[in-house]
Tab-separated table of C-alpha atoms and ligand atoms in Angstrom:
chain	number	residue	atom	x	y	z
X	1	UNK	CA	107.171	99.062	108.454
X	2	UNK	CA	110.374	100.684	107.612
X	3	UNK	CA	111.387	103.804	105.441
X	4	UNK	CA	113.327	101.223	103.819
X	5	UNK	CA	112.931	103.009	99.690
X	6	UNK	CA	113.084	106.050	100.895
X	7	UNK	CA	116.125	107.366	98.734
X	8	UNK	CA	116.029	104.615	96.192
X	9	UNK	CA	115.076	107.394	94.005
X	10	UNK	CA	118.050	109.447	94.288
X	11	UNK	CA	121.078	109.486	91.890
X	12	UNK	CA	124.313	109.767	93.705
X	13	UNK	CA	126.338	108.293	96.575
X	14	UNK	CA	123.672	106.913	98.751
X	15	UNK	CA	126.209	106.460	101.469
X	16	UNK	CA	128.080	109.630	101.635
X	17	UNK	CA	124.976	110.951	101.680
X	18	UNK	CA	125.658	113.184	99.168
X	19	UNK	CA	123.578	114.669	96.088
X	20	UNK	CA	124.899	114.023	92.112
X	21	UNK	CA	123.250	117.017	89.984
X	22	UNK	CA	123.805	117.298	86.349
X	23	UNK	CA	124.278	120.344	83.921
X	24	UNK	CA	120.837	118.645	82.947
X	25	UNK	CA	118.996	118.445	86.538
X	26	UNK	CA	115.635	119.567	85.563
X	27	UNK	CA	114.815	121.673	89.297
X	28	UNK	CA	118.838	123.378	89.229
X	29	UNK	CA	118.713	126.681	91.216
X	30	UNK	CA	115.049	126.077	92.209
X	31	UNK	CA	113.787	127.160	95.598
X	32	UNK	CA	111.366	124.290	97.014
X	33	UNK	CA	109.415	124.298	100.474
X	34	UNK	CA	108.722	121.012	101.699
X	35	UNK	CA	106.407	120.490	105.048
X	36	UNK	CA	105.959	117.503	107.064
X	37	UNK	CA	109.292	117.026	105.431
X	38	UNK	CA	110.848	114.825	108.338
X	39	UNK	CA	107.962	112.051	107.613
X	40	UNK	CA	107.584	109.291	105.174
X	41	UNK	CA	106.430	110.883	101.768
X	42	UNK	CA	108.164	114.626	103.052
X	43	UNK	CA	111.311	113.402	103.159
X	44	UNK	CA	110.953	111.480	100.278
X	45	UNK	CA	110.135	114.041	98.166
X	46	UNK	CA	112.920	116.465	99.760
X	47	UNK	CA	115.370	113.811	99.001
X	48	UNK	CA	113.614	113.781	94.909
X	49	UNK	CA	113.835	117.530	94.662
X	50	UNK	CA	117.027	117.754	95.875
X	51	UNK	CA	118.183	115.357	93.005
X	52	UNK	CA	116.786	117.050	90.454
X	53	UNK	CA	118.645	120.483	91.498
X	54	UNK	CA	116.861	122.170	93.669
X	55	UNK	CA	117.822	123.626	96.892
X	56	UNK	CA	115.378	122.080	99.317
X	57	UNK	CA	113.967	124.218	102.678
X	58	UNK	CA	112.684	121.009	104.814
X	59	UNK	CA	109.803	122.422	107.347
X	60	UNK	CA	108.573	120.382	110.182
X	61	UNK	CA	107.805	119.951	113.681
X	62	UNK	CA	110.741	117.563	114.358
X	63	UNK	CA	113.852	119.900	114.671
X	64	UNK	CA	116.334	116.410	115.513
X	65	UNK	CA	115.166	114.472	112.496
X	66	UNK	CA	115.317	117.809	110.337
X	67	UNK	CA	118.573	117.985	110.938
X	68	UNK	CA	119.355	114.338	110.158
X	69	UNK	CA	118.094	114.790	107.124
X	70	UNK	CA	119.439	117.928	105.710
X	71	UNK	CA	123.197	116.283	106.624
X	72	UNK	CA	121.788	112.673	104.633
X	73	UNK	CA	120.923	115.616	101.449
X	74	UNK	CA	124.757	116.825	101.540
X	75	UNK	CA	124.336	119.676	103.909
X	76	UNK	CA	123.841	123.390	103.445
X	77	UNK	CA	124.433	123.266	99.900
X	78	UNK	CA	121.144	121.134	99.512
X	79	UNK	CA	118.672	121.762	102.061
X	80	UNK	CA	118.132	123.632	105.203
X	81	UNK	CA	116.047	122.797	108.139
X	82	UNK	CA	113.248	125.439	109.633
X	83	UNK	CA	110.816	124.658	112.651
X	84	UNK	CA	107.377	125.182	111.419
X	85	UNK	CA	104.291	124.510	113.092
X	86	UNK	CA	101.438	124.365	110.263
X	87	UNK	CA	99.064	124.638	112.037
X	88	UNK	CA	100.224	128.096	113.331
X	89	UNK	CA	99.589	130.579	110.807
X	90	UNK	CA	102.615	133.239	112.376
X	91	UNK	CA	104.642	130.323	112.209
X	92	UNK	CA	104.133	129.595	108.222
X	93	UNK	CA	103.942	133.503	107.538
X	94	UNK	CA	107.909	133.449	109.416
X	95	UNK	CA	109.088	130.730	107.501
X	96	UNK	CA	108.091	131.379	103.838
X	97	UNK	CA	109.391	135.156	104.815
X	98	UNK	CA	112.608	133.566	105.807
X	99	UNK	CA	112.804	131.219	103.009
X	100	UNK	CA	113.141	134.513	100.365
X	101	UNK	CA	115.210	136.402	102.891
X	102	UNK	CA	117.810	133.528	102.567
X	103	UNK	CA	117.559	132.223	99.109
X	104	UNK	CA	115.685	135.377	97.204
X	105	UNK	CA	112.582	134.009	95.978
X	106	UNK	CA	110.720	130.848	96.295
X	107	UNK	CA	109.441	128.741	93.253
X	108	UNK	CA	108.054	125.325	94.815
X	109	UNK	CA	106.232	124.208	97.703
X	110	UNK	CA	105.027	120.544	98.440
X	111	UNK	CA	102.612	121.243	101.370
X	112	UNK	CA	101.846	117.714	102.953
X	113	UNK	CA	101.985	118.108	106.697
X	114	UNK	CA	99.302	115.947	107.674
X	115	UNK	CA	98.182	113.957	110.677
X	116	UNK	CA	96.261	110.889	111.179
X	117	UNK	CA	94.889	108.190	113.803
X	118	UNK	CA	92.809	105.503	114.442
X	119	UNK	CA	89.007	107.507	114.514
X	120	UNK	CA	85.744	106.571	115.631
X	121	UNK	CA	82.308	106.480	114.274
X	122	UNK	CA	81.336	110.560	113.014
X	123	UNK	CA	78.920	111.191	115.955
X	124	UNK	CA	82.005	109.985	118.756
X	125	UNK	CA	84.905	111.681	116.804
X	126	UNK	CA	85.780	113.717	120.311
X	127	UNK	CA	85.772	117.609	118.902
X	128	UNK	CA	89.927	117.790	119.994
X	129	UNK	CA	90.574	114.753	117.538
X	130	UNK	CA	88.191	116.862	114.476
X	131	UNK	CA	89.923	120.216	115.412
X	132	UNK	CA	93.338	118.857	115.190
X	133	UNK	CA	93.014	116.853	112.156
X	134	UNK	CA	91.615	119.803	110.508
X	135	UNK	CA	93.599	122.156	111.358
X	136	UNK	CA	97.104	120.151	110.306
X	137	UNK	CA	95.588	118.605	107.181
X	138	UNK	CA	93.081	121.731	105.838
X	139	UNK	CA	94.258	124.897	107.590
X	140	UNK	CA	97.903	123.706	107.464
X	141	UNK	CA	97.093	123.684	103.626
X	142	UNK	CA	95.619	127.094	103.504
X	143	UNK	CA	98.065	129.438	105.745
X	144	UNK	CA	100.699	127.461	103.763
X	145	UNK	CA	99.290	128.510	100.394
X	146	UNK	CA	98.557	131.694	101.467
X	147	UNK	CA	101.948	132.486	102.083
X	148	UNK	CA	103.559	130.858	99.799
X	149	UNK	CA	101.540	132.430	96.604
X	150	UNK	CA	102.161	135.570	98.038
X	151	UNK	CA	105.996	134.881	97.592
X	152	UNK	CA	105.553	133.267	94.248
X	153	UNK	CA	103.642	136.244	92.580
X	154	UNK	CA	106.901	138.052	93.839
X	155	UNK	CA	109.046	135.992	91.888
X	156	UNK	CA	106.587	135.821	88.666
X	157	UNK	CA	105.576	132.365	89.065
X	158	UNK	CA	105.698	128.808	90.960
X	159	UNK	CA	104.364	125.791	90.822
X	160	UNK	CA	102.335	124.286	94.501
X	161	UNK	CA	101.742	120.780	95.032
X	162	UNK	CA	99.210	119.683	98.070
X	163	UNK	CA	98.930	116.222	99.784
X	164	UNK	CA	95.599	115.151	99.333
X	165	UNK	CA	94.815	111.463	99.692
X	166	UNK	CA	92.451	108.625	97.775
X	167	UNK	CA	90.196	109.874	100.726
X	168	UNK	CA	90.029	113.315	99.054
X	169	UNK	CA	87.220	111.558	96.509
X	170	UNK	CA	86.162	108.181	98.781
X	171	UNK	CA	85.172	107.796	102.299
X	172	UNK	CA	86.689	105.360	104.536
X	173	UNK	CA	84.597	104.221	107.997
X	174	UNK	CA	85.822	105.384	111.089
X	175	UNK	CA	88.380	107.713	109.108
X	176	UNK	CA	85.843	110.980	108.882
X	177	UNK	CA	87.908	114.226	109.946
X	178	UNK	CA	90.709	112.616	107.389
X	179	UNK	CA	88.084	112.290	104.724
X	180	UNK	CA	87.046	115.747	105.177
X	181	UNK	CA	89.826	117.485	105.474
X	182	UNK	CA	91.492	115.970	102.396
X	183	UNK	CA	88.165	116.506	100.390
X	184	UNK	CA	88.795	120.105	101.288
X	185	UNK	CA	91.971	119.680	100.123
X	186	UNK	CA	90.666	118.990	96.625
X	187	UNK	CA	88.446	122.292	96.690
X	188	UNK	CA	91.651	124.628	97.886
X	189	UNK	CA	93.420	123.255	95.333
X	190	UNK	CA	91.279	124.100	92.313
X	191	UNK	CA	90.416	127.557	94.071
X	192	UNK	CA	94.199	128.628	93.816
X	193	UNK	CA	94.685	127.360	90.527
X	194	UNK	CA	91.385	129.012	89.187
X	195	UNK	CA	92.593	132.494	90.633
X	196	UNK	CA	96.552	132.472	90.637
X	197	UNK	CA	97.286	130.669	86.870
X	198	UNK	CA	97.078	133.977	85.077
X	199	UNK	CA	100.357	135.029	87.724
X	200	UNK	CA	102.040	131.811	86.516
X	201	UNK	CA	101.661	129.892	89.626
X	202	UNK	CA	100.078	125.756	89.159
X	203	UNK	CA	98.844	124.672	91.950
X	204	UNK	CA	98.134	120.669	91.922
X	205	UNK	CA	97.751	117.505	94.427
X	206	UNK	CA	98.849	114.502	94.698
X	207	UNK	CA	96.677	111.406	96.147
X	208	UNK	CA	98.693	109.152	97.692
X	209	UNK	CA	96.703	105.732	98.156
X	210	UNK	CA	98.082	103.628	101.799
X	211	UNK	CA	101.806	104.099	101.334
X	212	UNK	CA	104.516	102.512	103.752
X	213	UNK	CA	104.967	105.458	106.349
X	214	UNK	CA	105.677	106.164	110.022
X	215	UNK	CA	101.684	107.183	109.947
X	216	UNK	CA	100.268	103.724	108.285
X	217	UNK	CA	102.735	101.930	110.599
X	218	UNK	CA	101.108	103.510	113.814
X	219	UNK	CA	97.711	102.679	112.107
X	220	UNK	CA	98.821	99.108	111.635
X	221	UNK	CA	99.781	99.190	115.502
X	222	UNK	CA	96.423	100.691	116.436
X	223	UNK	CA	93.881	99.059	114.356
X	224	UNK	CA	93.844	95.155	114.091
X	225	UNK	CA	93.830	94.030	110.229
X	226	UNK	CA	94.374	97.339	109.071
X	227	UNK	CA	97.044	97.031	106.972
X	228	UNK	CA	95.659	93.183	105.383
X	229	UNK	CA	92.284	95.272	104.785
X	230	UNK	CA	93.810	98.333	102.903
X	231	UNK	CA	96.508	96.306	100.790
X	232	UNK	CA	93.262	94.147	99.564
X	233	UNK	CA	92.334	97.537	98.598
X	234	UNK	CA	95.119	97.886	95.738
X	235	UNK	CA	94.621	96.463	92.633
X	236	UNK	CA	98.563	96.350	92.149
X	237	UNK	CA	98.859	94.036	95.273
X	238	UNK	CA	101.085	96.204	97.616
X	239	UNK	CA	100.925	99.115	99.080
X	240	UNK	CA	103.228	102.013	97.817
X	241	UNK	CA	106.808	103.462	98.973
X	242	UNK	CA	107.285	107.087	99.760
X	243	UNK	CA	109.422	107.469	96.566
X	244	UNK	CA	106.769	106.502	94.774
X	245	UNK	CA	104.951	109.431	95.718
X	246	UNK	CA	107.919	111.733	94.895
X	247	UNK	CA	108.318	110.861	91.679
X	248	UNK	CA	104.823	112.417	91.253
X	249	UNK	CA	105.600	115.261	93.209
X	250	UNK	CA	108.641	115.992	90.791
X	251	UNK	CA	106.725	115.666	88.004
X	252	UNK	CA	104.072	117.670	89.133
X	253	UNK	CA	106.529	120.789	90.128
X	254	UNK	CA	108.692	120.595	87.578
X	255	UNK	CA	107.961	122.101	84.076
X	256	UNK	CA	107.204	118.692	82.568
X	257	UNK	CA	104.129	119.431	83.679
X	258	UNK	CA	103.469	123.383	82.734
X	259	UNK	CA	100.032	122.666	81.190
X	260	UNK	CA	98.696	120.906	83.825
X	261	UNK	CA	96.790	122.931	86.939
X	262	UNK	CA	94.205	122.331	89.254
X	263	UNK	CA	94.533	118.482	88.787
X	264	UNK	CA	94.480	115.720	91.208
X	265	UNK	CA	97.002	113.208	89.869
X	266	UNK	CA	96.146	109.602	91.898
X	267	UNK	CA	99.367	107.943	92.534
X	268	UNK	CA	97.316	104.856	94.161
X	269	UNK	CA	98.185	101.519	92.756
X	270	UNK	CA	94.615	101.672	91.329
X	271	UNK	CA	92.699	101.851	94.428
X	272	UNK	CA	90.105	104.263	93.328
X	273	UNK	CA	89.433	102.538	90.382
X	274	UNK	CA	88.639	99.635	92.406
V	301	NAD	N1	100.996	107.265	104.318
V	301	NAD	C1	99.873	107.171	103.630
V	301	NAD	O1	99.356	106.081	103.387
V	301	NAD	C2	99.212	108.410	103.093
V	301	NAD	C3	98.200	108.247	102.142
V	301	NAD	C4	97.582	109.372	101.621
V	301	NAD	C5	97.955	110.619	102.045
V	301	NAD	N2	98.939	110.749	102.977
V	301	NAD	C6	99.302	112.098	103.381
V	301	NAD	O2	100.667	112.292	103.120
V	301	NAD	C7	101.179	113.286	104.010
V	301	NAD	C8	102.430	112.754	104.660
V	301	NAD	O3	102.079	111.585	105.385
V	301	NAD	P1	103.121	110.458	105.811
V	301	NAD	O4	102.465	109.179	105.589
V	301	NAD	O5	104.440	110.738	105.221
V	301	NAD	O6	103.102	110.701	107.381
V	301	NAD	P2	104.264	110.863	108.455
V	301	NAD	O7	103.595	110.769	109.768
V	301	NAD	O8	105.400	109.950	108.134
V	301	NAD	O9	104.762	112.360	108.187
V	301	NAD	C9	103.974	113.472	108.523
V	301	NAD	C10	104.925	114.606	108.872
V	301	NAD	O10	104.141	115.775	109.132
V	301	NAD	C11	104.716	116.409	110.261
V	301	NAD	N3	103.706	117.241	110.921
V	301	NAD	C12	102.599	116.832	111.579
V	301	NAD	N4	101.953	117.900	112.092
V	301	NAD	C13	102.661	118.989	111.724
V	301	NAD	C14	102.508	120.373	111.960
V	301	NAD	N5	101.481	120.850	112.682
V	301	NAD	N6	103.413	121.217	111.426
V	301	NAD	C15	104.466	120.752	110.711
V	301	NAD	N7	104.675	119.449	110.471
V	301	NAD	C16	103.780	118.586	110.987
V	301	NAD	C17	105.188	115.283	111.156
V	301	NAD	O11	106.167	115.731	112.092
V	301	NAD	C18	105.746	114.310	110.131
V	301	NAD	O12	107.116	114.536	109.870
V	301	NAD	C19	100.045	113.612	104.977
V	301	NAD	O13	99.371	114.777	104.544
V	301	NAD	C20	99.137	112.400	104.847
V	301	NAD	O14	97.808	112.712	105.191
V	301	NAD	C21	99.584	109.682	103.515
């Protein structure tokens, strides 16, 4: 499990690191907010918005590979790094503030910090493993949101796109915090659009089915068959790369997609229609 694919996506010189934009680049002069944006699909969809033009603010927990990956975007003139802790409300509020201190306003946020580990049955899920898990995957949603519409009403608009997962509509055994959490997901999503499209702000999420990541790898480590058992899963035959996700994040913020709000777009290799 590699993040081999990670920047197949992006146009450019791959090896200088560096970031072609065109007169044309759909996102130019955007502000975008990325969390979890050190990890498999973050990054990947940092390295997608930063190709299409926009100027990418990468939040995370992991200040070492946050800077690693703002120098593999081209630097300053790309992407900056900020230390955010979703989970922390003070620390979301501090880093959307200093996202419009630095670049003025701020006009799209991917929020996809998540968590996730090898669970137990429902009744044994131990209440630290439940808390956690809800408070990265569905709180980390909400005091993200919160802040960031806030901002976006400022500006007279935005467009918010929220990790959810194939187990925001379908349970998986032994996997019920995750399920929860990204059901709830779902329900924040479709709140914010309902209340905040009338202020010019979509709000959307993705559902990622099993997708080759630093988190399915240290599920494949911790749960025997795991990763036999969920490809089986995918009509298409494979699991999916982290640009693959992008490319549906893109979409999703970008004005392509102005009519569409409150969706859930599956990006799955048909796993729920299984
Ligand atoms: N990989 C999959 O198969 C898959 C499938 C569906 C949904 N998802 C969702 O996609 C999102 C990204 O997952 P991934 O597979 O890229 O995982 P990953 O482990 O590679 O990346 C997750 C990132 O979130 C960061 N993070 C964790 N807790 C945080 C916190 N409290 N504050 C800030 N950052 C924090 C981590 O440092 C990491 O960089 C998650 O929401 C996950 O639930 C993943």
């Amino acid at each position: 499990m590699t993040r081999r694919g990670l920047y197949d996506n992006l146009a450019g010189d791959e090896q200088g690191g560096s970031v072609t934009r065109t007169p044309a680049s759909p996102l130019r002069d955007r502000i975008a907010f990325v969390t979890g944006a050190t990890g498999g699909i973050g990054a990947a969809s940092a390295a997608a918005l930063a190709r299409d033009g926009a100027q990418v603010v990468l939040a995370d927990l992991d200040a070492d590979a946050g800077g690693r990956l703002v120098e593999q975007l081209g630097g300053a003139a790309h992407a900056t790094f900020l230390r955010v802790d979703v989970t922390d409300p003070a620390s979301v509020d501090g880093a959307v503030d200093e996202v419009v201190r630095r670049f003025g306003r701020l006009d799209i946020a991917h929020n996809n910090a998540g968590v996730q580990f090898a669970e137990t049955l429902l009744a044994d899920t131990p209440l630290e493993q439940w808390d956690r898990i809800i408070a990265t995957n569905l709180s980390g949603v909400f005091y993200s949101m919160r802040a960031e519409i806030v901002a976006m009403r400022a500006a007279g608009g935005g467009s918010i796109v929220n990790t959810g997962s194939v187990l925001s509509v379908r349970a998986m055994k032994l996997h019920g915090a995750y399920t929860a959490a990204k059901h709830g997901v779902i329900g924040l999503t479709k709140a914010a659009a309902l209340e905040y499209s009338a202020d010019g702000i979509r709000v959307n999420a993705v559902l990622p089915g099993v997708i080759d990541t630093p988190m399915v790898a240290h599920l494949a480590a911790t749960l025997p068959g795991y990763l036999e058992e969920v490809t089986s899963g995918h009509p298409i035959g494979r699991i999916g790369t982290p640009a693959e996700i992008a490319e549906a994040v893109v979409w999703l913020a970008s004005d392509a997609a102005s009519f569409v709000t409150g969706a859930s777009l599956e990006a799955d290799g048909g796993f729920l229609v299984a």
